[in-house]
Amino acid sequence: MTLRLGSEPGRRVFRLREHVSKEVLAATAASSERLGWIDEFTVMEAVRSYFTDAAPNPGINTVLLDNFPGSASQVDQLLAAVRAVAPEVHPG
């Protein structure tokens, strides 16, 4: 469903795993204790970078989040990134 919604003009889809290096993703699969876990620093850098690039783009009016955020700390990271690049935007 997200892919279909994201294909509309002005919409983009953010998937964390698409903005993280292959090495980091490989490390999450290396052990059952880290399965699917991406460290906080990497998450923040990926989110910040994505929204820094997306915010000034006049062709983007909506960003859909696919399976993100996955934790309370990721909610905080997302809000901090959005506020930093677009303080007038109100996530909702």
mmCIF file of N, CA and C in Angstrom:
data_model
loop_
_atom_site.group_PDB
_atom_site.id
_atom_site.type_symbol
_atom_site.label_atom_id
_atom_site.label_comp_id
_atom_site.label_asym_id
_atom_site.label_seq_id
_atom_site.Cartn_x
_atom_site.Cartn_y
_atom_site.Cartn_z
ATOM 1 N N MET A 1 0.815 -1.187 0.000
ATOM 2 C CA MET A 1 0.000 0.000 0.000
ATOM 3 C C MET A 1 0.864 1.258 0.000
ATOM 4 N N THR A 2 1.930 1.260 0.809
ATOM 5 C CA THR A 2 2.797 2.438 0.885
ATOM 6 C C THR A 2 3.415 2.736 -0.473
ATOM 7 N N LEU A 3 3.808 1.691 -1.195
ATOM 8 C CA LEU A 3 4.393 1.908 -2.509
ATOM 9 C C LEU A 3 3.405 2.598 -3.443
ATOM 10 N N ARG A 4 2.164 2.180 -3.406
ATOM 11 C CA ARG A 4 1.146 2.789 -4.262
ATOM 12 C C ARG A 4 0.913 4.242 -3.862
ATOM 13 N N LEU A 5 0.769 4.494 -2.583
ATOM 14 C CA LEU A 5 0.571 5.868 -2.118
ATOM 15 C C LEU A 5 1.782 6.744 -2.431
ATOM 16 N N GLY A 6 2.981 6.165 -2.292
ATOM 17 C CA GLY A 6 4.203 6.916 -2.542
ATOM 18 C C GLY A 6 4.463 7.209 -3.992
ATOM 19 N N SER A 7 3.748 6.571 -4.883
ATOM 20 C CA SER A 7 3.965 6.809 -6.314
ATOM 21 C C SER A 7 3.189 8.023 -6.837
ATOM 22 N N GLU A 8 2.365 8.607 -5.998
ATOM 23 C CA GLU A 8 1.613 9.803 -6.396
ATOM 24 C C GLU A 8 2.562 11.002 -6.491
ATOM 25 N N PRO A 9 2.267 11.957 -7.357
ATOM 26 C CA PRO A 9 3.123 13.148 -7.477
ATOM 27 C C PRO A 9 3.273 13.870 -6.147
ATOM 28 N N GLY A 10 4.496 14.275 -5.848
ATOM 29 C CA GLY A 10 4.780 15.016 -4.628
ATOM 30 C C GLY A 10 5.002 14.165 -3.401
ATOM 31 N N ARG A 11 4.839 12.869 -3.518
ATOM 32 C CA ARG A 11 4.993 11.986 -2.369
ATOM 33 C C ARG A 11 6.262 11.162 -2.491
ATOM 34 N N ARG A 12 6.903 10.933 -1.361
ATOM 35 C CA ARG A 12 8.070 10.072 -1.280
ATOM 36 C C ARG A 12 7.874 9.118 -0.110
ATOM 37 N N VAL A 13 8.568 7.990 -0.175
ATOM 38 C CA VAL A 13 8.485 6.989 0.886
ATOM 39 C C VAL A 13 9.868 6.855 1.519
ATOM 40 N N PHE A 14 9.925 6.953 2.853
ATOM 41 C CA PHE A 14 11.168 6.748 3.587
ATOM 42 C C PHE A 14 11.163 5.356 4.179
ATOM 43 N N ARG A 15 12.181 4.583 3.814
ATOM 44 C CA ARG A 15 12.420 3.265 4.402
ATOM 45 C C ARG A 15 13.830 3.295 4.966
ATOM 46 N N LEU A 16 13.961 3.163 6.253
ATOM 47 C CA LEU A 16 15.255 3.283 6.911
ATOM 48 C C LEU A 16 16.307 2.400 6.258
ATOM 49 N N ARG A 17 15.974 1.179 5.982
ATOM 50 C CA ARG A 17 16.957 0.226 5.447
ATOM 51 C C ARG A 17 17.533 0.664 4.098
ATOM 52 N N GLU A 18 16.824 1.519 3.373
ATOM 53 C CA GLU A 18 17.341 2.007 2.095
ATOM 54 C C GLU A 18 18.359 3.133 2.283
ATOM 55 N N HIS A 19 18.487 3.633 3.507
ATOM 56 C CA HIS A 19 19.376 4.767 3.772
ATOM 57 C C HIS A 19 20.488 4.413 4.753
ATOM 58 N N VAL A 20 20.724 3.117 4.893
ATOM 59 C CA VAL A 20 21.760 2.607 5.783
ATOM 60 C C VAL A 20 22.714 1.772 4.944
ATOM 61 N N SER A 21 24.006 1.831 5.264
ATOM 62 C CA SER A 21 25.000 1.101 4.473
ATOM 63 C C SER A 21 24.761 -0.408 4.527
ATOM 64 N N LYS A 22 25.248 -1.076 3.496
ATOM 65 C CA LYS A 22 25.119 -2.536 3.430
ATOM 66 C C LYS A 22 25.879 -3.211 4.567
ATOM 67 N N GLU A 23 26.964 -2.588 5.009
ATOM 68 C CA GLU A 23 27.741 -3.144 6.108
ATOM 69 C C GLU A 23 26.918 -3.144 7.400
ATOM 70 N N VAL A 24 26.219 -2.065 7.647
ATOM 71 C CA VAL A 24 25.382 -1.984 8.848
ATOM 72 C C VAL A 24 24.261 -3.012 8.763
ATOM 73 N N LEU A 25 23.638 -3.115 7.608
ATOM 74 C CA LEU A 25 22.562 -4.104 7.451
ATOM 75 C C LEU A 25 23.082 -5.521 7.623
ATOM 76 N N ALA A 26 24.262 -5.792 7.097
ATOM 77 C CA ALA A 26 24.850 -7.126 7.249
ATOM 78 C C ALA A 26 25.112 -7.434 8.720
ATOM 79 N N ALA A 27 25.543 -6.430 9.471
ATOM 80 C CA ALA A 27 25.818 -6.635 10.897
ATOM 81 C C ALA A 27 24.541 -6.968 11.661
ATOM 82 N N THR A 28 23.401 -6.457 11.220
ATOM 83 C CA THR A 28 22.147 -6.750 11.923
ATOM 84 C C THR A 28 21.704 -8.190 11.708
ATOM 85 N N ALA A 29 22.213 -8.809 10.668
ATOM 86 C CA ALA A 29 21.841 -10.201 10.385
ATOM 87 C C ALA A 29 22.885 -11.185 10.891
ATOM 88 N N ALA A 30 24.000 -10.655 11.400
ATOM 89 C CA ALA A 30 25.108 -11.516 11.797
ATOM 90 C C ALA A 30 24.840 -12.317 13.068
ATOM 91 N N SER A 31 23.987 -11.818 13.931
ATOM 92 C CA SER A 31 23.693 -12.572 15.152
ATOM 93 C C SER A 31 22.226 -12.408 15.518
ATOM 94 N N SER A 32 21.706 -13.383 16.201
ATOM 95 C CA SER A 32 20.290 -13.336 16.576
ATOM 96 C C SER A 32 20.020 -12.234 17.597
ATOM 97 N N GLU A 33 21.050 -11.822 18.354
ATOM 98 C CA GLU A 33 20.863 -10.743 19.327
ATOM 99 C C GLU A 33 20.715 -9.379 18.661
ATOM 100 N N ARG A 34 21.266 -9.206 17.468
ATOM 101 C CA ARG A 34 21.205 -7.915 16.769
ATOM 102 C C ARG A 34 20.232 -7.947 15.602
ATOM 103 N N LEU A 35 19.499 -9.004 15.430
ATOM 104 C CA LEU A 35 18.640 -9.168 14.274
ATOM 105 C C LEU A 35 17.724 -7.958 14.072
ATOM 106 N N GLY A 36 17.946 -7.248 12.979
ATOM 107 C CA GLY A 36 17.113 -6.105 12.638
ATOM 108 C C GLY A 36 17.409 -4.842 13.408
ATOM 109 N N TRP A 37 18.405 -4.858 14.292
ATOM 110 C CA TRP A 37 18.698 -3.712 15.140
ATOM 111 C C TRP A 37 19.745 -2.824 14.479
ATOM 112 N N ILE A 38 19.422 -1.565 14.325
ATOM 113 C CA ILE A 38 20.346 -0.574 13.769
ATOM 114 C C ILE A 38 20.617 0.435 14.874
ATOM 115 N N ASP A 39 21.888 0.723 15.103
ATOM 116 C CA ASP A 39 22.253 1.583 16.229
ATOM 117 C C ASP A 39 21.683 2.997 16.081
ATOM 118 N N GLU A 40 21.523 3.665 17.218
ATOM 119 C CA GLU A 40 20.892 4.988 17.283
ATOM 120 C C GLU A 40 21.612 6.027 16.432
ATOM 121 N N PHE A 41 22.944 6.029 16.452
ATOM 122 C CA PHE A 41 23.705 7.002 15.684
ATOM 123 C C PHE A 41 23.422 6.846 14.197
ATOM 124 N N THR A 42 23.427 5.611 13.710
ATOM 125 C CA THR A 42 23.182 5.352 12.295
ATOM 126 C C THR A 42 21.773 5.768 11.904
ATOM 127 N N VAL A 43 20.798 5.481 12.764
ATOM 128 C CA VAL A 43 19.418 5.888 12.499
ATOM 129 C C VAL A 43 19.332 7.408 12.391
ATOM 130 N N MET A 44 19.920 8.106 13.355
ATOM 131 C CA MET A 44 19.840 9.569 13.349
ATOM 132 C C MET A 44 20.490 10.154 12.112
ATOM 133 N N GLU A 45 21.644 9.645 11.727
ATOM 134 C CA GLU A 45 22.322 10.150 10.537
ATOM 135 C C GLU A 45 21.487 9.909 9.274
ATOM 136 N N ALA A 46 20.889 8.738 9.170
ATOM 137 C CA ALA A 46 20.074 8.423 7.999
ATOM 138 C C ALA A 46 18.839 9.318 7.919
ATOM 139 N N VAL A 47 18.165 9.492 9.038
ATOM 140 C CA VAL A 47 16.954 10.314 9.082
ATOM 141 C C VAL A 47 17.298 11.780 8.810
ATOM 142 N N ARG A 48 18.337 12.282 9.469
ATOM 143 C CA ARG A 48 18.749 13.672 9.280
ATOM 144 C C ARG A 48 19.132 13.945 7.822
ATOM 145 N N SER A 49 19.907 13.052 7.252
ATOM 146 C CA SER A 49 20.340 13.213 5.867
ATOM 147 C C SER A 49 19.146 13.204 4.909
ATOM 148 N N TYR A 50 18.230 12.278 5.114
ATOM 149 C CA TYR A 50 17.064 12.172 4.236
ATOM 150 C C TYR A 50 16.234 13.458 4.266
ATOM 151 N N PHE A 51 15.910 13.928 5.458
ATOM 152 C CA PHE A 51 15.055 15.104 5.559
ATOM 153 C C PHE A 51 15.785 16.392 5.190
ATOM 154 N N THR A 52 17.092 16.440 5.378
ATOM 155 C CA THR A 52 17.866 17.596 4.924
ATOM 156 C C THR A 52 17.793 17.718 3.414
ATOM 157 N N ASP A 53 17.825 16.594 2.715
ATOM 158 C CA ASP A 53 17.711 16.602 1.254
ATOM 159 C C ASP A 53 16.275 16.830 0.786
ATOM 160 N N ALA A 54 15.313 16.280 1.504
ATOM 161 C CA ALA A 54 13.911 16.358 1.065
ATOM 162 C C ALA A 54 13.263 17.709 1.335
ATOM 163 N N ALA A 55 13.603 18.348 2.449
ATOM 164 C CA ALA A 55 12.913 19.573 2.869
ATOM 165 C C ALA A 55 12.943 20.693 1.826
ATOM 166 N N PRO A 56 14.075 20.992 1.202
ATOM 167 C CA PRO A 56 14.079 22.102 0.257
ATOM 168 C C PRO A 56 13.547 21.741 -1.135
ATOM 169 N N ASN A 57 13.214 20.486 -1.342
ATOM 170 C CA ASN A 57 12.751 20.039 -2.655
ATOM 171 C C ASN A 57 11.288 20.444 -2.863
ATOM 172 N N PRO A 58 11.014 21.367 -3.778
ATOM 173 C CA PRO A 58 9.639 21.811 -3.980
ATOM 174 C C PRO A 58 8.733 20.737 -4.594
ATOM 175 N N GLY A 59 9.330 19.682 -5.096
ATOM 176 C CA GLY A 59 8.548 18.600 -5.674
ATOM 177 C C GLY A 59 8.048 17.596 -4.656
ATOM 178 N N ILE A 60 8.441 17.773 -3.401
ATOM 179 C CA ILE A 60 8.013 16.858 -2.339
ATOM 180 C C ILE A 60 7.112 17.609 -1.376
ATOM 181 N N ASN A 61 5.877 17.121 -1.220
ATOM 182 C CA ASN A 61 4.970 17.739 -0.253
ATOM 183 C C ASN A 61 4.536 16.773 0.839
ATOM 184 N N THR A 62 4.871 15.484 0.664
ATOM 185 C CA THR A 62 4.483 14.466 1.642
ATOM 186 C C THR A 62 5.568 13.398 1.699
ATOM 187 N N VAL A 63 5.951 13.014 2.917
ATOM 188 C CA VAL A 63 6.862 11.889 3.099
ATOM 189 C C VAL A 63 6.118 10.836 3.908
ATOM 190 N N LEU A 64 5.987 9.660 3.321
ATOM 191 C CA LEU A 64 5.350 8.537 3.996
ATOM 192 C C LEU A 64 6.442 7.694 4.658
ATOM 193 N N LEU A 65 6.200 7.268 5.877
ATOM 194 C CA LEU A 65 7.174 6.481 6.618
ATOM 195 C C LEU A 65 6.761 5.017 6.586
ATOM 196 N N ASP A 66 7.624 4.182 6.011
ATOM 197 C CA ASP A 66 7.327 2.762 5.884
ATOM 198 C C ASP A 66 8.070 1.990 6.978
ATOM 199 N N ASN A 67 7.322 1.464 7.949
ATOM 200 C CA ASN A 67 7.890 0.730 9.087
ATOM 201 C C ASN A 67 8.873 1.571 9.888
ATOM 202 N N PHE A 68 8.590 2.817 10.003
ATOM 203 C CA PHE A 68 9.421 3.722 10.790
ATOM 204 C C PHE A 68 8.524 4.782 11.377
ATOM 205 N N PRO A 69 8.721 5.192 12.603
ATOM 206 C CA PRO A 69 9.706 4.758 13.578
ATOM 207 C C PRO A 69 9.301 3.446 14.235
ATOM 208 N N GLY A 70 10.314 2.769 14.764
ATOM 209 C CA GLY A 70 10.072 1.480 15.396
ATOM 210 C C GLY A 70 10.233 1.495 16.896
ATOM 211 N N SER A 71 10.592 2.660 17.434
ATOM 212 C CA SER A 71 10.770 2.769 18.891
ATOM 213 C C SER A 71 10.539 4.220 19.300
ATOM 214 N N ALA A 72 10.426 4.420 20.604
ATOM 215 C CA ALA A 72 10.221 5.782 21.115
ATOM 216 C C ALA A 72 11.415 6.667 20.796
ATOM 217 N N SER A 73 12.614 6.129 20.871
ATOM 218 C CA SER A 73 13.792 6.950 20.569
ATOM 219 C C SER A 73 13.822 7.331 19.090
ATOM 220 N N GLN A 74 13.318 6.469 18.215
ATOM 221 C CA GLN A 74 13.251 6.812 16.793
ATOM 222 C C GLN A 74 12.204 7.888 16.536
ATOM 223 N N VAL A 75 11.148 7.919 17.313
ATOM 224 C CA VAL A 75 10.170 9.011 17.216
ATOM 225 C C VAL A 75 10.869 10.326 17.537
ATOM 226 N N ASP A 76 11.635 10.339 18.619
ATOM 227 C CA ASP A 76 12.372 11.542 18.995
ATOM 228 C C ASP A 76 13.347 11.963 17.904
ATOM 229 N N GLN A 77 14.048 11.003 17.319
ATOM 230 C CA GLN A 77 15.007 11.303 16.261
ATOM 231 C C GLN A 77 14.307 11.875 15.029
ATOM 232 N N LEU A 78 13.185 11.303 14.685
ATOM 233 C CA LEU A 78 12.419 11.786 13.540
ATOM 234 C C LEU A 78 11.956 13.223 13.763
ATOM 235 N N LEU A 79 11.376 13.480 14.915
ATOM 236 C CA LEU A 79 10.887 14.834 15.213
ATOM 237 C C LEU A 79 12.026 15.849 15.242
ATOM 238 N N ALA A 80 13.165 15.466 15.803
ATOM 239 C CA ALA A 80 14.319 16.373 15.832
ATOM 240 C C ALA A 80 14.809 16.684 14.420
ATOM 241 N N ALA A 81 14.841 15.678 13.562
ATOM 242 C CA ALA A 81 15.304 15.887 12.192
ATOM 243 C C ALA A 81 14.349 16.789 11.418
ATOM 244 N N VAL A 82 13.058 16.566 11.569
ATOM 245 C CA VAL A 82 12.071 17.388 10.857
ATOM 246 C C VAL A 82 12.103 18.822 11.373
ATOM 247 N N ARG A 83 12.163 18.988 12.671
ATOM 248 C CA ARG A 83 12.208 20.344 13.244
ATOM 249 C C ARG A 83 13.455 21.104 12.802
ATOM 250 N N ALA A 84 14.566 20.407 12.654
ATOM 251 C CA ALA A 84 15.822 21.055 12.276
ATOM 252 C C ALA A 84 15.783 21.609 10.860
ATOM 253 N N VAL A 85 15.112 20.905 9.954
ATOM 254 C CA VAL A 85 15.113 21.340 8.544
ATOM 255 C C VAL A 85 13.855 22.052 8.122
ATOM 256 N N ALA A 86 12.784 21.863 8.854
ATOM 257 C CA ALA A 86 11.506 22.484 8.485
ATOM 258 C C ALA A 86 10.708 22.801 9.751
ATOM 259 N N PRO A 87 11.155 23.805 10.517
ATOM 260 C CA PRO A 87 10.489 24.081 11.792
ATOM 261 C C PRO A 87 9.031 24.488 11.652
ATOM 262 N N GLU A 88 8.620 24.934 10.476
ATOM 263 C CA GLU A 88 7.227 25.337 10.288
ATOM 264 C C GLU A 88 6.304 24.155 9.965
ATOM 265 N N VAL A 89 6.888 22.984 9.720
ATOM 266 C CA VAL A 89 6.100 21.801 9.409
ATOM 267 C C VAL A 89 5.650 21.148 10.707
ATOM 268 N N HIS A 90 4.436 20.684 10.730
ATOM 269 C CA HIS A 90 3.883 20.009 11.902
ATOM 270 C C HIS A 90 3.581 18.566 11.532
ATOM 271 N N PRO A 91 4.455 17.610 11.959
ATOM 272 C CA PRO A 91 4.189 16.196 11.648
ATOM 273 C C PRO A 91 2.830 15.784 12.203
ATOM 274 N N GLY A 92 2.129 15.024 11.423
ATOM 275 C CA GLY A 92 0.833 14.619 11.926
ATOM 276 C C GLY A 92 0.320 13.370 11.314
#
